[in-house]
Each structure stands twice: as C-alpha cells, then as structure tokens.
C-alpha cells in the first residue's frame, strides 16, 4: 500500500517517498541493483560526492551524452538534472531511463518555454537555431543544432559565416561564444542562477589574498567574471586545466560539486570555490536542482524503476536530429 501511495504521489513529490530500512548499506544495495538490472549510472560533476563515487561514468554534458549514445545496459540511471536524462532517453527510446528526482530541473531550461520560443523562432525564419543542451526536449525539437559548453565554439564555427544564428537559452555562454567567434548572434535572455550568483567584488578581494591563484570559470558565468579568468571551460575542461597548469592555487567559478573530482585529481593543489553575493549556508555556489538527488533517491529509483523519463515520440524524433548533428561534429 505504501508503494502504491508513493507512486500516486510521484508527480507531486518528484520521487518515490518511501521509508528506507535503517542500517541499510545504500552503496552495496545500489551496486547489487546495478548488476541485477543491468543498469548503468551516469553522473554529472555537480552531484554529491557519494553519488559520483558510485557512478559508472562521471562527466560533463557532452561526455554524458556521448556515453548515453553508446550505452549497452538495459536501464540508464541518470544522476543529474532532467534535461540530461531526457537527452539520454531521446538517444535511447527503447531503454528505461530513470532520474532520482523529477524536480531536478534547471533555471536555464525553465527560462526558455516552448510556447515563448516557438514564436521567437518563427519571427526570425532566416536564422539557424543553436541551443545549449540545457533546455527541454521540446526546445531541442525546435532547434537545428544542439551544443554544450565544451563544443559551443566548434558548433557555431561549423555554420557558414553568412547564416544568421539564434543562440538559446544561455545569454552568458552566447556572449562568450560571440566574443570567441566574432559572430553576431541573436541571444535568448536566459541564465544559470548558480553561475550568476558569483560576486566579482568578492572574487577580486579573494584574489588579492591569494595573488598567485588562477581564476578559472565556467562560461555560464557573467562577462565580468569571465574577463578576469585565466581559463574558461566546461566542467571537464576546468578539471583538465587544474591538472595541467603549473599553478598550485585556483579560484574556481562553477558549481561546488566539481571540487570533489578536482581534489582527487590534484590533491596537493589549493582549490578555492569562488564566493557568491549571499552566503546563507555556504560561501560557494551550489545548484539546488542537482542537489535534489541523494543516495537514498538513487537507490529507490533503481529499485522501483521510477520516476522514469518519457518523451512523446513526435518530439523525440525531431529533438534527436540536432543532438545527432552535435555528436557528429564533436567526434
Ligand atoms: P558542463 O558540465 O557541460 O560544463 O555543464 C555545466 C552545467 O551547468 C550542467 O548543468
Ligand atoms: Fe542548470 Fe545552472 Fe544547475 Fe547547471 S548549474 S543544472 S545550468 S541551474
């Protein structure tokens, strides 16, 4: 009965709200379920450390979609946010794709609803539409090309110079790509709440205290932060950079979950999370959506194979094309 009730409430709660027996070894149980169900766990670097440690693959958005495109397992367990799990489902319509918490959304995806984007696109019929992967399946279905933070420059450069471009939904990444490519793009007015939380004044103050540190930033950050950064890149790019740089100290302007992997890769380097305007719980920036996932919810979604991601077939077929084009260009 408890399970039936939890299933009924799933749309409201976002996850199966069930009690887990006390003393259960969640990591051992998750590993058991992985074998029993022939499941693979794909996790983003912004997930909690415990989730990253139990995953089969941890990566950035491009790496995760490349993995999803070649998965052999019967079930994909996506420890990330909704648009990532949805992308995995678009690539694997016959496989089960589960997400620990359906409410793990994204401010960027939310900023670009299809009912507003469709007329915007129709008002610019000569423009090619490039969308950042952080958007819904419906928006991907309205796009010509999808990109991630690690291939956006390459994707935009693959488009003939005389073709006008709409870039959505992240205006900060869009502005950065405009500065890199010299292309004048029509930008959608969306932003990531996590990357717009950084305080440039506090970053500069911190830099004064650590004058040898390099500031490194994700391109979803605002222009004034990117201007002071020694390196700008996707989560994977940032991790690679701290490994290869001769510097021993970094101020890291992206979601704090990345520090788990970075600390493993460069245990002797000093990694300082970039400060935010408000510091209520911690001085760093955390994604409230990514952090909705927990080891408990991961266990429950694997055990009961819920919540599962579904994408209407018409939308899925149209959304697949720009994703496949991106994967092809990124080879
Ligand atoms: P990448 O991991 O692709 O850099 O993206 C960061 C992000 O915001 C994911 O939501
Ligand atoms: Fe979306 Fe920003 Fe969270 Fe990434 S960090 S999932 S872009 S809100």
Short mmCIF file of C-alpha atoms and ligand atoms in Angstrom, two decimals:
data_model
loop_
_atom_site.label_atom_id
_atom_site.label_comp_id
_atom_site.label_asym_id
_atom_site.label_seq_id
_atom_site.Cartn_x
_atom_site.Cartn_y
_atom_site.Cartn_z
CA UNK A 1 0.00 0.00 0.00
CA UNK A 2 2.78 2.37 0.93
CA UNK A 3 4.35 1.84 -2.52
CA UNK A 4 1.04 2.38 -4.35
CA UNK A 5 0.51 5.60 -2.41
CA UNK A 6 4.06 6.78 -3.22
CA UNK A 7 3.51 6.02 -6.92
CA UNK A 8 0.27 8.00 -6.90
CA UNK A 9 2.07 10.97 -5.36
CA UNK A 10 5.05 10.78 -7.71
CA UNK A 11 4.14 13.78 -9.87
CA UNK A 12 3.70 15.89 -6.74
CA UNK A 13 6.75 14.68 -4.79
CA UNK A 14 9.10 14.17 -7.76
CA UNK A 15 10.42 10.93 -6.24
CA UNK A 16 9.11 7.82 -4.52
CA UNK A 17 8.63 9.00 -0.97
CA UNK A 18 9.27 5.67 0.78
CA UNK A 19 10.99 4.81 4.05
CA UNK A 20 14.29 3.01 3.65
CA UNK A 21 15.03 0.42 6.37
CA UNK A 22 17.50 1.78 8.94
CA UNK A 23 21.04 0.46 8.73
CA UNK A 24 20.85 -0.48 5.05
CA UNK A 25 24.17 -0.17 3.18
CA UNK A 26 22.97 2.02 0.31
CA UNK A 27 26.17 1.82 -1.72
CA UNK A 28 26.20 -2.00 -1.55
CA UNK A 29 22.48 -2.14 -2.45
CA UNK A 30 22.94 0.24 -5.38
CA UNK A 31 25.81 -1.89 -6.68
CA UNK A 32 23.65 -5.03 -6.34
CA UNK A 33 20.79 -3.38 -8.24
CA UNK A 34 23.22 -2.35 -10.97
CA UNK A 35 24.07 -5.98 -11.64
CA UNK A 36 20.55 -7.36 -11.16
CA UNK A 37 19.01 -4.84 -13.54
CA UNK A 38 21.90 -4.46 -15.96
CA UNK A 39 21.90 -0.75 -15.19
CA UNK A 40 24.48 1.96 -15.74
CA UNK A 41 24.76 5.07 -13.57
CA UNK A 42 25.77 8.24 -15.41
CA UNK A 43 26.52 11.20 -13.12
CA UNK A 44 27.38 14.86 -13.58
CA UNK A 45 30.26 16.54 -11.71
CA UNK A 46 27.77 18.67 -9.78
CA UNK A 47 26.31 15.66 -7.98
CA UNK A 48 27.10 14.93 -4.33
CA UNK A 49 30.42 13.14 -3.79
CA UNK A 50 28.71 9.90 -2.68
CA UNK A 51 26.72 9.76 -5.93
CA UNK A 52 29.79 10.47 -8.08
CA UNK A 53 31.65 7.67 -6.26
CA UNK A 54 29.01 5.04 -7.00
CA UNK A 55 28.57 6.06 -10.67
CA UNK A 56 29.96 4.13 -13.66
CA UNK A 57 30.75 7.32 -15.50
CA UNK A 58 31.07 10.91 -14.29
CA UNK A 59 31.39 13.68 -16.84
CA UNK A 60 30.33 16.97 -18.38
CA UNK A 61 27.21 17.35 -20.51
CA UNK A 62 28.97 16.38 -23.73
CA UNK A 63 30.70 13.35 -22.19
CA UNK A 64 27.43 12.24 -20.64
CA UNK A 65 25.53 12.44 -23.93
CA UNK A 66 28.36 10.63 -25.72
CA UNK A 67 28.17 7.88 -23.10
CA UNK A 68 24.37 7.76 -23.34
CA UNK A 69 24.68 7.36 -27.13
CA UNK A 70 26.69 4.13 -26.74
CA UNK A 71 25.19 2.54 -23.64
CA UNK A 72 24.68 -1.24 -23.66
CA UNK A 73 22.78 -1.55 -20.40
CA UNK A 74 19.01 -2.07 -20.15
CA UNK A 75 18.49 0.80 -17.75
CA UNK A 76 20.18 4.22 -17.62
CA UNK A 77 20.16 5.78 -14.17
CA UNK A 78 20.81 9.48 -14.66
CA UNK A 79 22.28 11.22 -11.66
CA UNK A 80 21.96 14.74 -12.96
CA UNK A 81 19.12 17.03 -13.96
CA UNK A 82 16.01 16.48 -16.07
CA UNK A 83 17.30 17.75 -19.44
CA UNK A 84 20.27 15.36 -19.19
CA UNK A 85 18.08 12.32 -18.50
CA UNK A 86 15.75 13.47 -21.27
CA UNK A 87 18.67 13.66 -23.72
CA UNK A 88 19.60 10.09 -22.74
CA UNK A 89 16.00 8.99 -23.40
CA UNK A 90 15.93 10.77 -26.78
CA UNK A 91 19.03 8.78 -27.72
CA UNK A 92 17.68 5.52 -26.23
CA UNK A 93 13.92 5.32 -26.79
CA UNK A 94 13.69 1.58 -26.03
CA UNK A 95 15.69 1.73 -22.80
CA UNK A 96 14.39 2.66 -19.42
CA UNK A 97 15.85 5.98 -18.21
CA UNK A 98 15.31 6.91 -14.58
CA UNK A 99 16.10 10.11 -12.67
CA UNK A 100 16.26 10.11 -8.84
CA UNK A 101 14.09 13.22 -8.58
CA UNK A 102 11.87 14.54 -11.39
CA UNK A 103 12.05 18.01 -9.87
CA UNK A 104 15.77 18.21 -10.57
CA UNK A 105 15.29 20.86 -13.25
CA UNK A 106 17.46 23.73 -14.46
CA UNK A 107 16.96 27.51 -14.41
CA UNK A 108 18.24 27.73 -17.97
CA UNK A 109 15.75 25.17 -19.28
CA UNK A 110 12.96 26.89 -17.33
CA UNK A 111 13.85 30.28 -18.86
CA UNK A 112 13.01 29.01 -22.34
CA UNK A 113 9.46 27.59 -22.52
CA UNK A 114 8.40 26.27 -25.94
CA UNK A 115 5.31 28.49 -26.12
CA UNK A 116 7.55 31.57 -25.99
CA UNK A 117 10.44 30.21 -28.02
CA UNK A 118 8.31 28.98 -30.95
CA UNK A 119 7.02 32.47 -31.94
CA UNK A 120 10.51 33.94 -31.38
CA UNK A 121 11.95 31.41 -33.81
CA UNK A 122 9.12 31.96 -36.28
CA UNK A 123 9.79 35.71 -36.18
CA UNK A 124 13.33 35.01 -37.49
CA UNK A 125 12.82 32.44 -40.25
CA UNK A 126 16.26 33.02 -41.81
CA UNK A 127 18.10 32.21 -38.60
CA UNK A 128 19.65 28.87 -37.76
CA UNK A 129 18.83 27.82 -34.20
CA UNK A 130 21.65 26.65 -31.93
CA UNK A 131 20.52 25.61 -28.47
CA UNK A 132 22.59 24.84 -25.45
CA UNK A 133 21.83 21.29 -24.26
CA UNK A 134 20.37 22.80 -21.04
CA UNK A 135 16.85 23.01 -22.50
CA UNK A 136 13.77 20.81 -22.80
CA UNK A 137 13.15 18.17 -25.50
CA UNK A 138 10.51 20.49 -26.97
CA UNK A 139 13.11 23.24 -27.43
CA UNK A 140 15.58 20.77 -28.94
CA UNK A 141 12.82 19.76 -31.36
CA UNK A 142 12.70 23.42 -32.48
CA UNK A 143 16.48 23.56 -32.99
CA UNK A 144 18.90 22.96 -35.85
CA UNK A 145 21.91 22.21 -33.69
CA UNK A 146 22.50 21.45 -30.04
CA UNK A 147 25.74 22.33 -28.26
CA UNK A 148 27.32 22.04 -24.82
CA UNK A 149 29.80 24.34 -23.11
CA UNK A 150 32.70 22.24 -24.38
CA UNK A 151 31.78 22.32 -28.07
CA UNK A 152 29.72 25.52 -28.48
CA UNK A 153 32.54 27.35 -30.27
CA UNK A 154 33.10 24.47 -32.69
CA UNK A 155 29.37 24.08 -33.37
CA UNK A 156 28.93 27.80 -34.10
CA UNK A 157 32.03 27.79 -36.30
CA UNK A 158 30.60 24.89 -38.33
CA UNK A 159 27.85 27.25 -39.57
CA UNK A 160 28.53 29.29 -42.75
CA UNK A 161 29.56 32.87 -41.87
CA UNK A 162 26.65 34.50 -43.72
CA UNK A 163 23.97 32.47 -41.89
CA UNK A 164 22.32 34.40 -39.05
CA UNK A 165 22.11 32.48 -35.76
CA UNK A 166 19.72 32.36 -32.82
CA UNK A 167 21.52 31.14 -29.69
CA UNK A 168 19.40 29.97 -26.72
CA UNK A 169 18.87 29.78 -23.82
CA UNK A 170 22.08 30.97 -22.07
CA UNK A 171 22.92 34.61 -22.83
CA UNK A 172 26.23 34.43 -20.92
CA UNK A 173 27.53 31.46 -22.89
CA UNK A 174 26.13 33.13 -26.02
CA UNK A 175 28.03 36.37 -25.36
CA UNK A 176 31.21 34.41 -24.67
CA UNK A 177 30.88 32.45 -27.93
CA UNK A 178 30.22 35.70 -29.80
CA UNK A 179 33.49 37.10 -28.42
CA UNK A 180 35.38 33.92 -29.39
CA UNK A 181 33.98 33.52 -32.90
CA UNK A 182 33.29 37.15 -33.87
CA UNK A 183 29.75 36.05 -34.84
CA UNK A 184 26.83 38.33 -34.08
CA UNK A 185 24.13 36.04 -32.69
CA UNK A 186 20.58 36.74 -31.58
CA UNK A 187 20.56 35.72 -27.90
CA UNK A 188 17.73 34.35 -25.79
CA UNK A 189 17.59 36.05 -22.39
CA UNK A 190 18.26 33.03 -20.14
CA UNK A 191 20.83 32.47 -17.40
CA UNK A 192 22.01 29.95 -14.83
CA UNK A 193 21.19 31.01 -11.25
CA UNK A 194 24.24 29.16 -9.96
CA UNK A 195 26.76 30.92 -12.21
CA UNK A 196 25.12 34.34 -11.94
CA UNK A 197 25.48 34.10 -8.14
CA UNK A 198 29.20 34.82 -8.19
CA UNK A 199 30.26 38.17 -6.78
CA UNK A 200 33.00 39.78 -8.86
CA UNK A 201 33.97 42.08 -5.95
CA UNK A 202 34.38 39.15 -3.58
CA UNK A 203 36.30 37.20 -6.23
CA UNK A 204 38.71 40.12 -6.69
CA UNK A 205 39.09 40.55 -2.90
CA UNK A 206 39.84 36.86 -2.59
CA UNK A 207 42.35 37.13 -5.40
CA UNK A 208 44.14 39.91 -3.52
CA UNK A 209 44.55 37.48 -0.59
CA UNK A 210 45.74 34.74 -2.98
CA UNK A 211 47.62 36.73 -5.64
CA UNK A 212 49.21 33.61 -7.14
CA UNK A 213 45.91 31.83 -7.63
CA UNK A 214 44.45 31.49 -11.12
CA UNK A 215 40.78 32.33 -11.53
CA UNK A 216 39.06 29.71 -13.67
CA UNK A 217 35.42 29.89 -14.73
CA UNK A 218 32.59 28.09 -16.46
CA UNK A 219 31.24 30.05 -19.48
CA UNK A 220 27.77 30.24 -17.93
CA UNK A 221 29.32 32.89 -15.63
CA UNK A 222 28.76 36.58 -16.33
CA UNK A 223 31.12 38.53 -18.60
CA UNK A 224 32.75 40.44 -15.70
CA UNK A 225 33.79 37.12 -14.12
CA UNK A 226 34.97 35.65 -17.44
CA UNK A 227 37.07 38.78 -18.07
CA UNK A 228 39.26 38.08 -15.02
CA UNK A 229 39.55 34.34 -15.67
CA UNK A 230 42.82 32.75 -16.82
CA UNK A 231 40.90 29.79 -18.19
CA UNK A 232 37.26 29.36 -19.28
CA UNK A 233 35.82 25.92 -19.97
CA UNK A 234 33.25 23.21 -19.36
CA UNK A 235 33.40 21.19 -16.14
CA UNK A 236 35.67 18.61 -17.82
CA UNK A 237 37.77 21.42 -19.28
CA UNK A 238 38.22 23.00 -15.84
CA UNK A 239 39.29 19.67 -14.32
CA UNK A 240 41.81 19.08 -17.12
CA UNK A 241 43.12 22.63 -16.71
CA UNK A 242 43.92 22.33 -12.98
CA UNK A 243 45.77 19.09 -13.81
CA UNK A 244 47.97 20.55 -16.50
CA UNK A 245 48.53 24.09 -15.16
CA UNK A 246 51.79 24.81 -13.31
CA UNK A 247 49.82 26.88 -10.84
CA UNK A 248 49.16 25.45 -7.37
CA UNK A 249 46.17 27.53 -6.39
CA UNK A 250 42.83 28.16 -8.13
CA UNK A 251 39.69 30.18 -7.53
CA UNK A 252 37.03 28.01 -9.15
CA UNK A 253 33.94 29.77 -10.53
CA UNK A 254 31.47 26.96 -11.10
CA UNK A 255 29.19 24.72 -9.04
CA UNK A 256 30.98 23.43 -5.94
CA UNK A 257 30.33 19.73 -6.69
CA UNK A 258 33.21 19.87 -9.19
CA UNK A 259 35.68 20.19 -6.30
CA UNK A 260 35.22 16.50 -5.42
CA UNK A 261 36.75 15.30 -8.68
CA UNK A 262 39.30 18.14 -8.76
CA UNK A 263 40.56 17.28 -5.26
CA UNK A 264 41.02 13.66 -6.35
CA UNK A 265 42.96 14.72 -9.43
CA UNK A 266 45.15 17.38 -7.76
CA UNK A 267 45.20 16.57 -4.02
CA UNK A 268 48.18 18.85 -3.37
CA UNK A 269 46.75 21.96 -5.04
CA UNK A 270 44.66 24.57 -3.22
CA UNK A 271 41.18 24.76 -4.73
CA UNK A 272 39.06 27.69 -3.53
CA UNK A 273 35.39 27.91 -4.54
CA UNK A 274 34.53 31.34 -5.95
CA UNK A 275 32.39 33.35 -3.49
CA UNK A 276 28.79 34.40 -4.11
CA UNK A 277 26.81 37.57 -3.29
CA UNK A 278 24.88 35.92 -0.49
CA UNK A 279 26.31 33.27 1.72
CA UNK A 280 23.47 31.79 3.63
CA UNK A 281 24.54 28.18 4.06
CA UNK A 282 27.96 28.09 2.45
CA UNK A 283 30.30 30.55 0.74
CA UNK A 284 30.18 28.69 -2.58
CA UNK A 285 27.59 28.26 -5.32
CA UNK A 286 25.52 25.09 -5.27
CA UNK A 287 22.88 24.04 -7.79
CA UNK A 288 19.64 23.48 -5.86
CA UNK A 289 18.35 21.25 -8.67
CA UNK A 290 21.39 18.97 -8.87
CA UNK A 291 21.37 18.71 -5.09
CA UNK A 292 17.80 17.34 -5.02
CA UNK A 293 19.28 13.95 -5.90
CA UNK A 294 20.52 11.87 -3.00
CA UNK A 295 21.88 8.37 -2.48
CA UNK A 296 18.50 7.37 -0.97
CA UNK A 297 16.55 8.62 -4.00
CA UNK A 298 19.10 6.97 -6.31
CA UNK A 299 18.54 3.64 -4.57
CA UNK A 300 14.75 3.97 -4.70
CA UNK A 301 14.63 4.93 -8.37
CA UNK A 302 16.77 1.92 -9.26
CA UNK A 303 14.77 -0.50 -7.10
CA UNK A 304 11.34 0.57 -8.38
CA UNK A 305 12.48 1.92 -11.79
CA UNK A 306 10.65 5.17 -11.07
CA UNK A 307 10.48 8.04 -11.84
CA UNK A 308 11.08 7.14 -15.47
CA UNK A 309 11.59 9.69 -18.25
CA UNK A 310 9.18 9.64 -21.19
CA UNK A 311 9.35 11.81 -24.31
CA UNK A 312 6.45 11.87 -26.83
CA UNK A 313 7.68 10.13 -30.00
CA UNK A 314 6.99 13.08 -32.35
CA UNK A 315 9.09 15.41 -30.19
CA UNK A 316 11.76 12.78 -29.61
CA UNK A 317 12.30 12.21 -33.34
CA UNK A 318 12.69 15.94 -34.02
CA UNK A 319 14.86 16.53 -30.95
CA UNK A 320 17.16 13.66 -31.96
CA UNK A 321 18.33 15.35 -35.18
CA UNK A 322 20.15 18.38 -33.65
CA UNK A 323 21.65 16.12 -30.94
CA UNK A 324 22.97 13.71 -33.56
CA UNK A 325 24.39 16.62 -35.57
CA UNK A 326 26.20 17.81 -32.44
CA UNK A 327 27.59 14.34 -31.71
CA UNK A 328 28.80 14.04 -35.31
CA UNK A 329 30.57 17.45 -35.27
CA UNK A 330 32.12 16.64 -31.87
CA UNK A 331 33.73 13.34 -32.97
P1 LIG B 1 29.06 21.14 -18.41
O1 LIG B 1 29.28 20.01 -17.45
O2 LIG B 1 28.74 20.63 -19.77
O3 LIG B 1 30.19 22.10 -18.40
O4 LIG B 1 27.74 21.92 -17.95
C1 LIG B 1 27.57 22.52 -16.74
C2 LIG B 1 26.16 22.60 -16.34
O5 LIG B 1 25.67 23.61 -15.93
C3 LIG B 1 25.33 21.45 -16.39
O6 LIG B 1 24.10 21.81 -15.97
FE1 LIG B 2 21.02 24.45 -14.70
FE2 LIG B 2 22.85 26.04 -13.67
FE3 LIG B 2 22.03 23.94 -12.27
FE4 LIG B 2 23.53 23.59 -14.49
S1 LIG B 2 24.17 24.58 -12.60
S2 LIG B 2 21.69 22.47 -13.90
S3 LIG B 2 22.82 25.27 -15.75
S4 LIG B 2 20.78 25.71 -12.86
#
